[in-house]
Coordinates of N, CA and C in Angstrom, one line a residue:
M5 N 37.5 -55.8 -38.2 CA 37.0 -55.2 -36.9 C 36.7 -53.8 -37.1
T6 N 35.6 -53.3 -36.7 CA 35.3 -51.9 -36.8 C 35.1 -51.3 -35.4
L7 N 35.4 -50.1 -35.3 CA 35.3 -49.4 -34.0 C 34.2 -48.4 -34.1
K8 N 33.2 -48.5 -33.3 CA 32.1 -47.6 -33.4 C 32.1 -46.8 -32.0
L9 N 32.2 -45.5 -32.1 CA 32.1 -44.7 -30.9 C 30.8 -44.0 -30.8
C10 N 30.3 -44.1 -29.6 CA 29.1 -43.3 -29.3 C 29.5 -41.9 -28.9
R11 N 29.0 -41.0 -29.6 CA 29.4 -39.6 -29.2 C 29.1 -39.2 -27.8
S12 N 28.0 -39.7 -27.2 CA 27.7 -39.4 -25.9 C 28.7 -40.0 -24.9
A13 N 29.2 -41.2 -25.2 CA 30.2 -41.9 -24.4 C 31.5 -41.1 -24.4
V14 N 31.8 -40.5 -25.5 CA 33.0 -39.7 -25.6 C 32.9 -38.4 -24.9
L15 N 31.7 -37.8 -25.0 CA 31.4 -36.5 -24.4 C 31.3 -36.6 -22.8
L16 N 30.8 -37.8 -22.3 CA 30.5 -37.9 -20.9 C 31.7 -37.5 -20.0
P17 N 32.9 -38.0 -20.1 CA 34.0 -37.6 -19.2 C 34.2 -36.1 -19.2
Q18 N 34.2 -35.5 -20.4 CA 34.4 -34.1 -20.5 C 33.3 -33.3 -19.7
A19 N 32.0 -33.8 -19.9 CA 30.9 -33.2 -19.3 C 31.0 -33.3 -17.7
E20 N 31.4 -34.4 -17.3 CA 31.6 -34.6 -15.8 C 32.6 -33.7 -15.3
R21 N 33.7 -33.5 -16.0 CA 34.8 -32.6 -15.6 C 34.2 -31.1 -15.5
K22 N 33.4 -30.8 -16.5 CA 32.8 -29.4 -16.5 C 31.9 -29.2 -15.3
V23 N 31.2 -30.2 -14.9 CA 30.3 -30.1 -13.7 C 31.2 -30.0 -12.5
D24 N 32.2 -30.8 -12.4 CA 33.1 -30.7 -11.2 C 33.7 -29.3 -11.1
E25 N 34.2 -28.8 -12.2 CA 34.8 -27.5 -12.2 C 33.8 -26.4 -11.8
H26 N 32.6 -26.5 -12.4 CA 31.6 -25.5 -12.0 C 31.3 -25.5 -10.5
F27 N 31.1 -26.7 -9.9 CA 30.8 -26.7 -8.5 C 32.0 -26.5 -7.6
S28 N 33.2 -26.8 -8.1 CA 34.4 -26.5 -7.3 C 34.6 -25.0 -7.1
K29 N 34.3 -24.3 -8.2 CA 34.4 -22.8 -8.1 C 33.4 -22.3 -7.0
Q30 N 32.2 -22.8 -7.0 CA 31.2 -22.4 -6.1 C 31.6 -22.8 -4.6
I31 N 32.1 -24.0 -4.5 CA 32.5 -24.4 -3.2 C 33.7 -23.6 -2.7
N32 N 34.7 -23.4 -3.5 CA 35.8 -22.6 -3.1 C 35.4 -21.2 -2.8
A33 N 34.5 -20.6 -3.5 CA 34.0 -19.3 -3.2 C 33.3 -19.3 -1.8
L34 N 32.6 -20.3 -1.5 CA 31.9 -20.4 -0.2 C 32.9 -20.6 0.9
I35 N 33.9 -21.3 0.7 CA 35.0 -21.5 1.7 C 35.7 -20.2 1.9
G36 N 36.0 -19.6 0.9 CA 36.7 -18.3 0.9 C 38.2 -18.4 1.1
P37 N 38.9 -17.2 1.1 CA 40.3 -17.2 1.1 C 40.9 -17.6 2.5
F38 N 40.1 -17.6 3.5 CA 40.6 -17.9 4.9 C 40.1 -19.3 5.3
G39 N 39.9 -20.2 4.3 CA 39.4 -21.5 4.6 C 40.3 -22.3 5.6
V40 N 41.6 -22.2 5.4 CA 42.5 -22.9 6.3 C 42.5 -22.4 7.7
L41 N 42.4 -21.1 7.8 CA 42.3 -20.5 9.2 C 41.0 -20.9 9.8
H42 N 40.0 -20.9 9.1 CA 38.7 -21.3 9.7 C 38.7 -22.7 10.1
A43 N 39.4 -23.6 9.3 CA 39.4 -25.0 9.6 C 40.2 -25.2 10.9
V44 N 41.3 -24.4 11.1 CA 42.1 -24.5 12.3 C 41.3 -24.0 13.5
K45 N 40.6 -22.9 13.3 CA 39.7 -22.4 14.4 C 38.6 -23.4 14.8
R46 N 38.1 -24.0 13.8 CA 37.0 -25.0 14.0 C 37.6 -26.2 14.9
L47 N 38.7 -26.7 14.5 CA 39.3 -27.8 15.2 C 39.6 -27.4 16.7
Q48 N 40.1 -26.2 16.9 CA 40.3 -25.7 18.2 C 39.0 -25.5 19.0
A49 N 38.0 -25.1 18.3 CA 36.7 -24.9 18.9 C 36.1 -26.3 19.4
E50 N 36.4 -27.3 18.5 CA 35.9 -28.6 18.8 C 36.7 -29.3 20.0
F51 N 38.0 -29.1 19.9 CA 38.8 -29.8 20.9 C 39.5 -29.0 21.9
G52 N 39.3 -27.7 21.9 CA 39.9 -26.8 22.8 C 41.2 -26.2 22.3
G53 N 41.3 -24.9 22.5 CA 42.5 -24.2 22.1 C 42.4 -22.7 22.4
A54 N 43.5 -22.1 22.6 CA 43.6 -20.7 23.0 C 43.1 -19.7 21.9
L55 N 43.2 -20.1 20.6 CA 42.8 -19.3 19.5 C 41.4 -18.9 19.5
V56 N 40.5 -19.7 20.1 CA 39.1 -19.6 20.0 C 38.4 -19.2 21.3
D57 N 39.1 -19.0 22.4 CA 38.5 -18.7 23.7 C 37.5 -17.6 23.5
G58 N 36.3 -17.9 24.0 CA 35.2 -16.9 24.0 C 34.3 -16.9 22.7
D59 N 34.9 -17.5 21.6 CA 34.1 -17.6 20.3 C 33.7 -19.0 19.9
R60 N 33.9 -19.9 20.8 CA 33.7 -21.3 20.5 C 32.3 -21.6 19.8
E61 N 31.2 -21.1 20.4 CA 29.9 -21.4 19.9 C 29.7 -20.7 18.5
D62 N 30.1 -19.5 18.4 CA 30.0 -18.8 17.1 C 30.7 -19.5 16.0
I63 N 31.9 -20.0 16.3 CA 32.8 -20.7 15.3 C 32.1 -22.0 14.9
L64 N 31.6 -22.7 15.8 CA 30.9 -24.0 15.5 C 29.6 -23.7 14.8
A65 N 28.9 -22.7 15.1 CA 27.7 -22.4 14.3 C 28.0 -22.0 12.9
R66 N 29.0 -21.2 12.7 CA 29.3 -20.8 11.3 C 29.9 -22.0 10.5
A67 N 30.6 -22.9 11.2 CA 31.1 -24.1 10.5 C 30.0 -25.0 10.1
A68 N 29.0 -25.1 11.0 CA 27.8 -25.9 10.6 C 27.0 -25.4 9.5
E69 N 26.9 -24.0 9.4 CA 26.2 -23.4 8.3 C 27.0 -23.6 7.0
Q70 N 28.3 -23.5 7.1 CA 29.1 -23.7 5.9 C 29.0 -25.2 5.4
D71 N 29.1 -26.1 6.4 CA 28.9 -27.5 6.0 C 27.6 -27.8 5.3
A72 N 26.5 -27.2 5.8 CA 25.2 -27.4 5.2 C 25.2 -26.8 3.8
A73 N 25.8 -25.7 3.6 CA 25.8 -25.1 2.3 C 26.6 -25.9 1.3
I74 N 27.7 -26.4 1.7 CA 28.6 -27.3 0.9 C 27.8 -28.6 0.6
A75 N 27.1 -29.1 1.5 CA 26.4 -30.3 1.3 C 25.3 -30.1 0.2
I76 N 24.6 -29.0 0.2 CA 23.6 -28.7 -0.8 C 24.3 -28.6 -2.1
L77 N 25.4 -27.9 -2.3 CA 26.1 -27.9 -3.6 C 26.6 -29.3 -4.0
D78 N 27.1 -30.1 -3.1 CA 27.5 -31.4 -3.5 C 26.4 -32.3 -3.9
K79 N 25.2 -32.1 -3.3 CA 24.1 -32.9 -3.7 C 23.6 -32.5 -5.1
Q80 N 23.7 -31.2 -5.4 CA 23.3 -30.7 -6.7 C 24.3 -31.3 -7.7
R81 N 25.6 -31.3 -7.4 CA 26.6 -31.8 -8.3 C 26.4 -33.3 -8.6
R82 N 26.2 -34.0 -7.5 CA 26.0 -35.5 -7.7 C 24.7 -35.7 -8.6
G83 N 23.7 -34.9 -8.4 CA 22.4 -35.1 -9.1 C 22.6 -34.8 -10.6
I84 N 23.4 -33.8 -10.9 CA 23.6 -33.5 -12.3 C 24.5 -34.5 -12.9
K85 N 25.5 -35.0 -12.2 CA 26.3 -36.1 -12.8 C 25.5 -37.4 -13.0
A86 N 24.6 -37.7 -12.2 CA 23.7 -38.8 -12.4 C 22.9 -38.7 -13.6
R87 N 22.4 -37.5 -13.8 CA 21.6 -37.2 -15.0 C 22.5 -37.3 -16.3
L88 N 23.7 -36.9 -16.2 CA 24.6 -37.0 -17.3 C 24.8 -38.5 -17.7
R89 N 25.1 -39.3 -16.6 CA 25.3 -40.7 -16.9 C 24.1 -41.4 -17.4
A90 N 22.9 -40.9 -17.1 CA 21.7 -41.5 -17.6 C 21.3 -41.0 -19.0
A91 N 22.0 -39.9 -19.5 CA 21.7 -39.4 -20.8 C 22.0 -40.3 -21.9
K92 N 21.2 -40.4 -22.9 CA 21.4 -41.4 -24.0 C 22.1 -40.7 -25.2
T93 N 22.0 -39.4 -25.3 CA 22.6 -38.8 -26.5 C 23.4 -37.6 -26.1
S94 N 24.3 -37.1 -27.0 CA 25.1 -36.0 -26.8 C 24.2 -34.7 -26.7
I95 N 23.1 -34.7 -27.3 CA 22.2 -33.6 -27.2 C 21.6 -33.4 -25.8
E96 N 21.3 -34.6 -25.2 CA 20.9 -34.5 -23.8 C 22.0 -34.0 -22.9
I97 N 23.2 -34.5 -23.1 CA 24.3 -34.1 -22.3 C 24.5 -32.6 -22.4
N98 N 24.5 -32.1 -23.6 CA 24.7 -30.7 -23.8 C 23.6 -29.8 -23.2
A99 N 22.4 -30.3 -23.2 CA 21.3 -29.6 -22.6 C 21.5 -29.6 -21.1
I100 N 21.9 -30.6 -20.5 CA 22.2 -30.6 -19.1 C 23.3 -29.6 -18.7
L101 N 24.4 -29.7 -19.5 CA 25.5 -28.7 -19.3 C 25.0 -27.3 -19.5
G102 N 24.1 -27.1 -20.4 CA 23.5 -25.7 -20.6 C 22.8 -25.2 -19.4
E103 N 22.3 -26.0 -18.5 CA 21.6 -25.6 -17.3 C 22.6 -25.0 -16.3
L104 N 23.9 -25.3 -16.4 CA 24.9 -24.8 -15.5 C 25.0 -23.3 -15.5
G105 N 24.8 -22.8 -16.7 CA 24.9 -21.3 -16.9 C 26.3 -20.8 -17.2

């Protein structure tokens, strides 16, 4: 019995992790250091709470903008991962990773 490994099959899981790391950094930067506070304020804006009195509409508008920006990044991430899975060679995989910068 011989074991034949396809280099692209071995490289694919590593490449997918690199893509996830790349986009997680961007998403975390978008959320920022006060992400938990903003999430709490958003919940209070949606369901009522003293923390957001008077700022409800602004909070919901900023949350919607952030959601849209995250959705764009996630769509890009999923698209790149689909291209990686469709790649036939390690050269193709490395070329796709090179696009990440």
